[in-house]
């Protein structure tokens, strides 16, 4: 028997949203046959980065037009939903990761597309948010019945990384025994690492660490690493400080840090605020951040375990069960 078709696009790119979509496709790979369109936002031939989301919406229009009468369901999470017909929307699971006008590099066109998107979301068969904040956000726009399915992690992989010899990991990345390693997350635009670097500058016992593709140059130590080395680096770090300007969907970086027993300071904004409230992490204070970092580095083990235990609810099994149930519902 041929499996039903699910249409989406290739989860290309380094963001948490692409990781989430990749996990959805993996979790349901034996339920549906995935038909994946190109994600033009992350294709290298764009050249000029400004307006890449708008160009993606334009370029994918013909691909979507060819699917108007195609059988199957859709799992979608970007602005190109504006091309969907009512019949396509009735078979669509839409994922809202976050909404951030500050990310719009062509705002005169992008914001108009967002408003069209918000008007279409209520016609979708199901709507998934990655944190309660975004479910409330949509409810304020008249979208009810959303489902929250949190970002999830391979807990066995995390457990193995947490068991690594910390001294060996610190030596690998050149940290001295008395040096505090402060993890600032991804070195991306609007992630707030510039502010963290400025407020911690001049402290000889601290070293700010960032990861991922380096879009801003602020950290004392930046690493763009494969997954295993990235987890070894997390094992090194003493404290996480996350002060994004943008409205985060959730923050996979912060959640991974907490799962590694790293006490954090989390700015309580949008989905990151949900994560802070769930795990009991305090907010960073601009006027005493250096003192806070040292205080958090001394957080007791029981507090670290409590935050980790809370997040272990978001296992791959949880994620797989939630998504398989949702996809099955649309297929019946």
JSON list of C-alpha atoms in Angstrom, two decimals, residues 51-229:
[
{"chain": "A", "resi": 51, "resn": "UNK", "atom": "CA", "xyz": [14.62, 40.58, 0.34]},
{"chain": "A", "resi": 52, "resn": "UNK", "atom": "CA", "xyz": [15.43, 36.86, 0.26]},
{"chain": "A", "resi": 53, "resn": "UNK", "atom": "CA", "xyz": [12.11, 35.93, 1.92]},
{"chain": "A", "resi": 54, "resn": "UNK", "atom": "CA", "xyz": [10.16, 37.95, -0.61]},
{"chain": "A", "resi": 55, "resn": "UNK", "atom": "CA", "xyz": [12.11, 36.40, -3.50]},
{"chain": "A", "resi": 56, "resn": "UNK", "atom": "CA", "xyz": [11.44, 32.96, -2.01]},
{"chain": "A", "resi": 57, "resn": "UNK", "atom": "CA", "xyz": [7.69, 33.68, -2.02]},
{"chain": "A", "resi": 58, "resn": "UNK", "atom": "CA", "xyz": [7.92, 34.73, -5.68]},
{"chain": "A", "resi": 59, "resn": "UNK", "atom": "CA", "xyz": [10.07, 31.79, -6.80]},
{"chain": "A", "resi": 60, "resn": "UNK", "atom": "CA", "xyz": [8.05, 29.08, -5.07]},
{"chain": "A", "resi": 61, "resn": "UNK", "atom": "CA", "xyz": [4.74, 30.28, -6.53]},
{"chain": "A", "resi": 62, "resn": "UNK", "atom": "CA", "xyz": [4.96, 28.07, -9.61]},
{"chain": "A", "resi": 63, "resn": "UNK", "atom": "CA", "xyz": [5.95, 25.03, -7.52]},
{"chain": "A", "resi": 64, "resn": "UNK", "atom": "CA", "xyz": [2.87, 25.50, -5.35]},
{"chain": "A", "resi": 65, "resn": "UNK", "atom": "CA", "xyz": [0.60, 26.14, -8.31]},
{"chain": "A", "resi": 66, "resn": "UNK", "atom": "CA", "xyz": [1.52, 22.68, -9.60]},
{"chain": "A", "resi": 67, "resn": "UNK", "atom": "CA", "xyz": [0.29, 21.17, -6.31]},
{"chain": "A", "resi": 68, "resn": "UNK", "atom": "CA", "xyz": [-3.16, 22.79, -6.23]},
{"chain": "A", "resi": 69, "resn": "UNK", "atom": "CA", "xyz": [-4.90, 19.60, -7.29]},
{"chain": "A", "resi": 70, "resn": "UNK", "atom": "CA", "xyz": [-2.34, 17.18, -5.87]},
{"chain": "A", "resi": 71, "resn": "UNK", "atom": "CA", "xyz": [-3.46, 14.73, -3.16]},
{"chain": "A", "resi": 72, "resn": "UNK", "atom": "CA", "xyz": [-1.98, 14.74, 0.32]},
{"chain": "A", "resi": 73, "resn": "UNK", "atom": "CA", "xyz": [-1.44, 17.11, 3.20]},
{"chain": "A", "resi": 74, "resn": "UNK", "atom": "CA", "xyz": [0.84, 20.12, 3.64]},
{"chain": "A", "resi": 75, "resn": "UNK", "atom": "CA", "xyz": [3.19, 20.95, 6.53]},
{"chain": "A", "resi": 76, "resn": "UNK", "atom": "CA", "xyz": [4.19, 24.58, 6.13]},
{"chain": "A", "resi": 77, "resn": "UNK", "atom": "CA", "xyz": [5.83, 27.33, 8.15]},
{"chain": "A", "resi": 78, "resn": "UNK", "atom": "CA", "xyz": [6.63, 30.35, 6.03]},
{"chain": "A", "resi": 79, "resn": "UNK", "atom": "CA", "xyz": [5.18, 33.29, 4.11]},
{"chain": "A", "resi": 80, "resn": "UNK", "atom": "CA", "xyz": [4.58, 31.33, 0.94]},
{"chain": "A", "resi": 81, "resn": "UNK", "atom": "CA", "xyz": [1.35, 30.13, 2.55]},
{"chain": "A", "resi": 82, "resn": "UNK", "atom": "CA", "xyz": [-0.13, 33.20, 0.81]},
{"chain": "A", "resi": 83, "resn": "UNK", "atom": "CA", "xyz": [-0.17, 31.13, -2.43]},
{"chain": "A", "resi": 84, "resn": "UNK", "atom": "CA", "xyz": [-2.35, 28.37, -0.95]},
{"chain": "A", "resi": 85, "resn": "UNK", "atom": "CA", "xyz": [-5.90, 27.92, -2.19]},
{"chain": "A", "resi": 86, "resn": "UNK", "atom": "CA", "xyz": [-8.71, 27.39, 0.33]},
{"chain": "A", "resi": 87, "resn": "UNK", "atom": "CA", "xyz": [-8.68, 23.69, -0.57]},
{"chain": "A", "resi": 88, "resn": "UNK", "atom": "CA", "xyz": [-4.95, 23.46, 0.11]},
{"chain": "A", "resi": 89, "resn": "UNK", "atom": "CA", "xyz": [-5.32, 25.34, 3.41]},
{"chain": "A", "resi": 90, "resn": "UNK", "atom": "CA", "xyz": [-7.95, 22.84, 4.53]},
{"chain": "A", "resi": 91, "resn": "UNK", "atom": "CA", "xyz": [-5.25, 20.15, 4.34]},
{"chain": "A", "resi": 92, "resn": "UNK", "atom": "CA", "xyz": [-2.42, 22.17, 5.92]},
{"chain": "A", "resi": 93, "resn": "UNK", "atom": "CA", "xyz": [-0.66, 22.01, 9.27]},
{"chain": "A", "resi": 94, "resn": "UNK", "atom": "CA", "xyz": [0.88, 25.43, 9.73]},
{"chain": "A", "resi": 95, "resn": "UNK", "atom": "CA", "xyz": [3.78, 25.91, 12.19]},
{"chain": "A", "resi": 96, "resn": "UNK", "atom": "CA", "xyz": [4.34, 29.37, 13.65]},
{"chain": "A", "resi": 97, "resn": "UNK", "atom": "CA", "xyz": [7.87, 29.56, 15.04]},
{"chain": "A", "resi": 98, "resn": "UNK", "atom": "CA", "xyz": [7.86, 33.27, 15.74]},
{"chain": "A", "resi": 99, "resn": "UNK", "atom": "CA", "xyz": [7.05, 36.68, 14.29]},
{"chain": "A", "resi": 100, "resn": "UNK", "atom": "CA", "xyz": [9.65, 39.42, 14.42]},
{"chain": "A", "resi": 101, "resn": "UNK", "atom": "CA", "xyz": [9.32, 42.62, 12.38]},
{"chain": "A", "resi": 102, "resn": "UNK", "atom": "CA", "xyz": [12.97, 43.43, 13.19]},
{"chain": "A", "resi": 103, "resn": "UNK", "atom": "CA", "xyz": [13.98, 40.49, 10.97]},
{"chain": "A", "resi": 104, "resn": "UNK", "atom": "CA", "xyz": [12.25, 41.93, 7.93]},
{"chain": "A", "resi": 105, "resn": "UNK", "atom": "CA", "xyz": [15.00, 43.03, 5.57]},
{"chain": "A", "resi": 106, "resn": "UNK", "atom": "CA", "xyz": [12.43, 44.25, 2.99]},
{"chain": "A", "resi": 107, "resn": "UNK", "atom": "CA", "xyz": [9.70, 45.46, 5.37]},
{"chain": "A", "resi": 108, "resn": "UNK", "atom": "CA", "xyz": [7.55, 47.31, 2.88]},
{"chain": "A", "resi": 109, "resn": "UNK", "atom": "CA", "xyz": [6.77, 44.01, 1.14]},
{"chain": "A", "resi": 110, "resn": "UNK", "atom": "CA", "xyz": [7.35, 41.53, 3.95]},
{"chain": "A", "resi": 111, "resn": "UNK", "atom": "CA", "xyz": [4.93, 43.02, 6.46]},
{"chain": "A", "resi": 112, "resn": "UNK", "atom": "CA", "xyz": [2.14, 42.99, 3.87]},
{"chain": "A", "resi": 113, "resn": "UNK", "atom": "CA", "xyz": [2.82, 39.27, 3.32]},
{"chain": "A", "resi": 114, "resn": "UNK", "atom": "CA", "xyz": [2.70, 38.65, 7.07]},
{"chain": "A", "resi": 115, "resn": "UNK", "atom": "CA", "xyz": [-0.70, 40.31, 7.34]},
{"chain": "A", "resi": 116, "resn": "UNK", "atom": "CA", "xyz": [-1.99, 38.15, 4.47]},
{"chain": "A", "resi": 117, "resn": "UNK", "atom": "CA", "xyz": [-0.56, 35.13, 6.28]},
{"chain": "A", "resi": 118, "resn": "UNK", "atom": "CA", "xyz": [-2.33, 35.96, 9.55]},
{"chain": "A", "resi": 119, "resn": "UNK", "atom": "CA", "xyz": [-5.62, 36.27, 7.66]},
{"chain": "A", "resi": 120, "resn": "UNK", "atom": "CA", "xyz": [-5.16, 32.80, 6.12]},
{"chain": "A", "resi": 121, "resn": "UNK", "atom": "CA", "xyz": [-3.99, 30.86, 9.20]},
{"chain": "A", "resi": 122, "resn": "UNK", "atom": "CA", "xyz": [-7.55, 30.34, 10.58]},
{"chain": "A", "resi": 123, "resn": "UNK", "atom": "CA", "xyz": [-8.38, 28.37, 7.41]},
{"chain": "A", "resi": 124, "resn": "UNK", "atom": "CA", "xyz": [-5.65, 25.79, 8.09]},
{"chain": "A", "resi": 125, "resn": "UNK", "atom": "CA", "xyz": [-6.62, 22.33, 9.31]},
{"chain": "A", "resi": 126, "resn": "UNK", "atom": "CA", "xyz": [-4.26, 22.64, 12.29]},
{"chain": "A", "resi": 127, "resn": "UNK", "atom": "CA", "xyz": [-1.89, 25.25, 13.70]},
{"chain": "A", "resi": 128, "resn": "UNK", "atom": "CA", "xyz": [1.17, 24.39, 15.79]},
{"chain": "A", "resi": 129, "resn": "UNK", "atom": "CA", "xyz": [3.15, 26.81, 17.95]},
{"chain": "A", "resi": 130, "resn": "UNK", "atom": "CA", "xyz": [6.48, 26.07, 19.59]},
{"chain": "A", "resi": 131, "resn": "UNK", "atom": "CA", "xyz": [5.70, 27.89, 22.86]},
{"chain": "A", "resi": 132, "resn": "UNK", "atom": "CA", "xyz": [2.59, 29.08, 24.73]},
{"chain": "A", "resi": 133, "resn": "UNK", "atom": "CA", "xyz": [3.46, 32.74, 24.05]},
{"chain": "A", "resi": 134, "resn": "UNK", "atom": "CA", "xyz": [2.88, 32.23, 20.34]},
{"chain": "A", "resi": 135, "resn": "UNK", "atom": "CA", "xyz": [-0.40, 30.41, 20.90]},
{"chain": "A", "resi": 136, "resn": "UNK", "atom": "CA", "xyz": [-1.56, 33.45, 22.91]},
{"chain": "A", "resi": 137, "resn": "UNK", "atom": "CA", "xyz": [-0.22, 35.74, 20.18]},
{"chain": "A", "resi": 138, "resn": "UNK", "atom": "CA", "xyz": [-2.36, 34.00, 17.57]},
{"chain": "A", "resi": 139, "resn": "UNK", "atom": "CA", "xyz": [-5.35, 33.89, 19.88]},
{"chain": "A", "resi": 140, "resn": "UNK", "atom": "CA", "xyz": [-5.14, 37.68, 20.02]},
{"chain": "A", "resi": 141, "resn": "UNK", "atom": "CA", "xyz": [-5.49, 37.62, 16.24]},
{"chain": "A", "resi": 142, "resn": "UNK", "atom": "CA", "xyz": [-8.54, 35.40, 16.32]},
{"chain": "A", "resi": 143, "resn": "UNK", "atom": "CA", "xyz": [-6.82, 32.03, 15.80]},
{"chain": "A", "resi": 144, "resn": "UNK", "atom": "CA", "xyz": [-8.12, 29.46, 18.29]},
{"chain": "A", "resi": 145, "resn": "UNK", "atom": "CA", "xyz": [-7.47, 25.77, 18.81]},
{"chain": "A", "resi": 146, "resn": "UNK", "atom": "CA", "xyz": [-3.70, 25.94, 18.33]},
{"chain": "A", "resi": 147, "resn": "UNK", "atom": "CA", "xyz": [-1.49, 23.08, 19.52]},
{"chain": "A", "resi": 148, "resn": "UNK", "atom": "CA", "xyz": [1.79, 23.70, 21.36]},
{"chain": "A", "resi": 149, "resn": "UNK", "atom": "CA", "xyz": [4.49, 21.15, 20.51]},
{"chain": "A", "resi": 150, "resn": "UNK", "atom": "CA", "xyz": [7.77, 22.14, 22.08]},
{"chain": "A", "resi": 151, "resn": "UNK", "atom": "CA", "xyz": [11.23, 21.91, 20.60]},
{"chain": "A", "resi": 152, "resn": "UNK", "atom": "CA", "xyz": [12.66, 18.55, 21.65]},
{"chain": "A", "resi": 153, "resn": "UNK", "atom": "CA", "xyz": [16.04, 16.92, 21.98]},
{"chain": "A", "resi": 154, "resn": "UNK", "atom": "CA", "xyz": [17.85, 13.60, 21.84]},
{"chain": "A", "resi": 155, "resn": "UNK", "atom": "CA", "xyz": [18.21, 13.12, 25.59]},
{"chain": "A", "resi": 156, "resn": "UNK", "atom": "CA", "xyz": [20.60, 10.18, 25.27]},
{"chain": "A", "resi": 157, "resn": "UNK", "atom": "CA", "xyz": [22.96, 12.35, 23.22]},
{"chain": "A", "resi": 158, "resn": "UNK", "atom": "CA", "xyz": [22.72, 15.09, 25.86]},
{"chain": "A", "resi": 159, "resn": "UNK", "atom": "CA", "xyz": [23.27, 12.57, 28.67]},
{"chain": "A", "resi": 160, "resn": "UNK", "atom": "CA", "xyz": [26.45, 11.27, 27.03]},
{"chain": "A", "resi": 161, "resn": "UNK", "atom": "CA", "xyz": [27.77, 14.80, 26.55]},
{"chain": "A", "resi": 162, "resn": "UNK", "atom": "CA", "xyz": [26.99, 15.71, 30.16]},
{"chain": "A", "resi": 163, "resn": "UNK", "atom": "CA", "xyz": [29.03, 12.69, 31.31]},
{"chain": "A", "resi": 164, "resn": "UNK", "atom": "CA", "xyz": [32.20, 13.86, 29.49]},
{"chain": "A", "resi": 165, "resn": "UNK", "atom": "CA", "xyz": [35.23, 14.77, 31.57]},
{"chain": "A", "resi": 166, "resn": "UNK", "atom": "CA", "xyz": [34.91, 18.53, 31.95]},
{"chain": "A", "resi": 167, "resn": "UNK", "atom": "CA", "xyz": [38.60, 19.13, 32.53]},
{"chain": "A", "resi": 168, "resn": "UNK", "atom": "CA", "xyz": [39.49, 17.39, 29.28]},
{"chain": "A", "resi": 169, "resn": "UNK", "atom": "CA", "xyz": [36.88, 19.42, 27.41]},
{"chain": "A", "resi": 170, "resn": "UNK", "atom": "CA", "xyz": [38.15, 22.66, 28.92]},
{"chain": "A", "resi": 171, "resn": "UNK", "atom": "CA", "xyz": [41.70, 21.83, 27.91]},
{"chain": "A", "resi": 172, "resn": "UNK", "atom": "CA", "xyz": [40.51, 21.10, 24.35]},
{"chain": "A", "resi": 173, "resn": "UNK", "atom": "CA", "xyz": [39.11, 24.63, 24.02]},
{"chain": "A", "resi": 174, "resn": "UNK", "atom": "CA", "xyz": [41.88, 26.36, 25.94]},
{"chain": "A", "resi": 175, "resn": "UNK", "atom": "CA", "xyz": [40.13, 27.33, 29.16]},
{"chain": "A", "resi": 176, "resn": "UNK", "atom": "CA", "xyz": [42.17, 27.78, 32.30]},
{"chain": "A", "resi": 177, "resn": "UNK", "atom": "CA", "xyz": [41.07, 26.20, 35.59]},
{"chain": "A", "resi": 178, "resn": "UNK", "atom": "CA", "xyz": [39.91, 29.51, 37.14]},
{"chain": "A", "resi": 179, "resn": "UNK", "atom": "CA", "xyz": [38.36, 30.98, 34.01]},
{"chain": "A", "resi": 180, "resn": "UNK", "atom": "CA", "xyz": [34.57, 31.31, 33.77]},
{"chain": "A", "resi": 181, "resn": "UNK", "atom": "CA", "xyz": [33.16, 30.31, 30.38]},
{"chain": "A", "resi": 182, "resn": "UNK", "atom": "CA", "xyz": [30.02, 32.31, 29.56]},
{"chain": "A", "resi": 183, "resn": "UNK", "atom": "CA", "xyz": [27.89, 30.93, 26.74]},
{"chain": "A", "resi": 184, "resn": "UNK", "atom": "CA", "xyz": [26.07, 33.58, 24.71]},
{"chain": "A", "resi": 185, "resn": "UNK", "atom": "CA", "xyz": [24.39, 31.30, 22.16]},
{"chain": "A", "resi": 186, "resn": "UNK", "atom": "CA", "xyz": [24.44, 31.91, 18.42]},
{"chain": "A", "resi": 187, "resn": "UNK", "atom": "CA", "xyz": [26.43, 34.86, 17.11]},
{"chain": "A", "resi": 188, "resn": "UNK", "atom": "CA", "xyz": [23.48, 36.05, 15.03]},
{"chain": "A", "resi": 189, "resn": "UNK", "atom": "CA", "xyz": [21.75, 39.33, 14.37]},
{"chain": "A", "resi": 190, "resn": "UNK", "atom": "CA", "xyz": [19.41, 40.53, 17.14]},
{"chain": "A", "resi": 191, "resn": "UNK", "atom": "CA", "xyz": [20.61, 37.77, 19.51]},
{"chain": "A", "resi": 192, "resn": "UNK", "atom": "CA", "xyz": [21.98, 40.33, 21.96]},
{"chain": "A", "resi": 193, "resn": "UNK", "atom": "CA", "xyz": [25.54, 39.03, 22.10]},
{"chain": "A", "resi": 194, "resn": "UNK", "atom": "CA", "xyz": [26.87, 42.54, 21.45]},
{"chain": "A", "resi": 195, "resn": "UNK", "atom": "CA", "xyz": [25.24, 43.77, 24.65]},
{"chain": "A", "resi": 196, "resn": "UNK", "atom": "CA", "xyz": [26.49, 40.80, 26.66]},
{"chain": "A", "resi": 197, "resn": "UNK", "atom": "CA", "xyz": [30.02, 41.36, 25.36]},
{"chain": "A", "resi": 198, "resn": "UNK", "atom": "CA", "xyz": [29.93, 45.05, 26.23]},
{"chain": "A", "resi": 199, "resn": "UNK", "atom": "CA", "xyz": [28.64, 44.48, 29.76]},
{"chain": "A", "resi": 200, "resn": "UNK", "atom": "CA", "xyz": [31.17, 41.75, 30.51]},
{"chain": "A", "resi": 201, "resn": "UNK", "atom": "CA", "xyz": [34.15, 43.45, 28.86]},
{"chain": "A", "resi": 202, "resn": "UNK", "atom": "CA", "xyz": [37.24, 43.89, 30.97]},
{"chain": "A", "resi": 203, "resn": "UNK", "atom": "CA", "xyz": [36.67, 41.01, 33.38]},
{"chain": "A", "resi": 204, "resn": "UNK", "atom": "CA", "xyz": [39.89, 38.98, 33.12]},
{"chain": "A", "resi": 205, "resn": "UNK", "atom": "CA", "xyz": [38.36, 35.84, 34.63]},
{"chain": "A", "resi": 206, "resn": "UNK", "atom": "CA", "xyz": [35.52, 35.65, 32.07]},
{"chain": "A", "resi": 207, "resn": "UNK", "atom": "CA", "xyz": [35.49, 34.47, 28.47]},
{"chain": "A", "resi": 208, "resn": "UNK", "atom": "CA", "xyz": [32.38, 34.89, 26.30]},
{"chain": "A", "resi": 209, "resn": "UNK", "atom": "CA", "xyz": [31.71, 32.00, 23.93]},
{"chain": "A", "resi": 210, "resn": "UNK", "atom": "CA", "xyz": [29.38, 32.02, 20.91]},
{"chain": "A", "resi": 211, "resn": "UNK", "atom": "CA", "xyz": [28.58, 29.37, 18.33]},
{"chain": "A", "resi": 212, "resn": "UNK", "atom": "CA", "xyz": [27.12, 28.86, 14.86]},
{"chain": "A", "resi": 213, "resn": "UNK", "atom": "CA", "xyz": [27.66, 30.95, 11.77]},
{"chain": "A", "resi": 214, "resn": "UNK", "atom": "CA", "xyz": [29.34, 34.17, 12.92]},
{"chain": "A", "resi": 215, "resn": "UNK", "atom": "CA", "xyz": [27.26, 37.14, 11.82]},
{"chain": "A", "resi": 216, "resn": "UNK", "atom": "CA", "xyz": [28.40, 39.52, 14.58]},
{"chain": "A", "resi": 217, "resn": "UNK", "atom": "CA", "xyz": [31.92, 39.68, 16.02]},
{"chain": "A", "resi": 218, "resn": "UNK", "atom": "CA", "xyz": [31.65, 40.20, 19.75]},
{"chain": "A", "resi": 219, "resn": "UNK", "atom": "CA", "xyz": [32.78, 37.07, 21.59]},
{"chain": "A", "resi": 220, "resn": "UNK", "atom": "CA", "xyz": [36.19, 36.31, 23.04]},
{"chain": "A", "resi": 221, "resn": "UNK", "atom": "CA", "xyz": [35.85, 32.82, 21.58]},
{"chain": "A", "resi": 222, "resn": "UNK", "atom": "CA", "xyz": [33.67, 31.87, 18.61]},
{"chain": "A", "resi": 223, "resn": "UNK", "atom": "CA", "xyz": [33.24, 28.31, 17.33]},
{"chain": "A", "resi": 224, "resn": "UNK", "atom": "CA", "xyz": [31.27, 27.00, 14.34]},
{"chain": "A", "resi": 225, "resn": "UNK", "atom": "CA", "xyz": [31.41, 23.30, 15.15]},
{"chain": "A", "resi": 226, "resn": "UNK", "atom": "CA", "xyz": [29.99, 19.92, 14.17]},
{"chain": "A", "resi": 227, "resn": "UNK", "atom": "CA", "xyz": [27.45, 18.53, 16.61]},
{"chain": "A", "resi": 228, "resn": "UNK", "atom": "CA", "xyz": [29.77, 16.38, 18.75]},
{"chain": "A", "resi": 229, "resn": "UNK", "atom": "CA", "xyz": [32.31, 19.16, 19.24]}
]
